[in-house]
XYZ file of C-alpha atoms in Angstrom:
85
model
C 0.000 0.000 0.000
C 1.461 3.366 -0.823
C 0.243 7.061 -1.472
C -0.657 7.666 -4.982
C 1.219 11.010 -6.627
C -0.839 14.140 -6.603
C -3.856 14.550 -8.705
C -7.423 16.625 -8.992
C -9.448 14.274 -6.800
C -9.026 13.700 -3.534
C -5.721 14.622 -1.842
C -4.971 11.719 0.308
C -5.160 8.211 -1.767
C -4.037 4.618 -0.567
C -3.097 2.162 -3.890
C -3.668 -1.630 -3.586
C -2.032 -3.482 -6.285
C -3.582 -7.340 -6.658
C -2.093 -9.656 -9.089
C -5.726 -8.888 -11.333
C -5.801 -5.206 -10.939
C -5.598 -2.450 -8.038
C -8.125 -1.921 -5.435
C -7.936 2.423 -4.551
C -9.316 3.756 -1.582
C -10.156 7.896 -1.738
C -10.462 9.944 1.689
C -12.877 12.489 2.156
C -10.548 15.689 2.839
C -12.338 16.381 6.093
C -12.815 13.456 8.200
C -10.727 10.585 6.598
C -13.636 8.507 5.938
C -12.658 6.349 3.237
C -14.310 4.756 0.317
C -12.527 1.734 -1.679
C -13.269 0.910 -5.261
C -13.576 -2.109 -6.719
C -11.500 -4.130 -8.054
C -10.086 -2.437 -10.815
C -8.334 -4.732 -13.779
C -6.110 -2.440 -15.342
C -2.264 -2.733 -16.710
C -1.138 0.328 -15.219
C -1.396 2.279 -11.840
C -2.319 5.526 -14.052
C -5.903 3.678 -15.858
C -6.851 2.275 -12.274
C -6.402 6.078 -10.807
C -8.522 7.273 -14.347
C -11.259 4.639 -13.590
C -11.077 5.272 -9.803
C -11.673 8.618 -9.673
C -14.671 8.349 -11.752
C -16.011 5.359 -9.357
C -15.092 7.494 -6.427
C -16.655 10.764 -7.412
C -20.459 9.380 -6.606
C -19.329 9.474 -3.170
C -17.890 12.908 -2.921
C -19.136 16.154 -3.004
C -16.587 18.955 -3.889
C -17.467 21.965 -1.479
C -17.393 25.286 -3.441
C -15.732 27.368 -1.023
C -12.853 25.419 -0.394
C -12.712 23.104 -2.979
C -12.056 20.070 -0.728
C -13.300 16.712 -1.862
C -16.295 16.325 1.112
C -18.312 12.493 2.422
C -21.863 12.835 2.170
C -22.069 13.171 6.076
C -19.547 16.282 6.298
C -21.613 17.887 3.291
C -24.572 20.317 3.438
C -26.295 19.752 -0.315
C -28.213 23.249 0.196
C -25.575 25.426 0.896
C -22.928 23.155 -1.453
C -20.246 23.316 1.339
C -18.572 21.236 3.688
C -19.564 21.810 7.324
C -16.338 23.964 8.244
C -17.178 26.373 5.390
């Protein structure tokens, strides 16, 4: 298990590499709750993030004041921001 580089999504990332695929787990940027994919059967580390993200981003919200990547529980759909904005 190691950090994945940098990206768009999420800032904090754990990669799982099986011998089928990857398995990625995204962290809301608030509370740490995490939410792991499925398995993923991809070649490379870069298509499992690609497919990831889009898996991942159903159970996110992105809070428009601080553009954090928010869990549903931390998020306040009316206002569109996390509950420390």
């Amino acid at each position: 298990m190691r950090d994945r580089p940098v990206s768009t999504f999420t800032a904090k990332c754990r990669t799982i590499r099986e011998s089928e695929g990857f398995r990625l787990i995204f962290f809301c940027e608030l509370c740490d709750r995490g939410y792991t994919t499925p398995l993923l059967i991809c070649d490379t580390l870069q298509e499992a993030l690609r497919l990831g993200e889009q898996e991942a981003r159903f159970y996110f919200n992105r809070c428009v004041c601080c553009h954090r990547w928010i869990c549903d529980e931390h998020y306040d759909e009316n206002r569109m921001v996390c509950t420390d904005c």
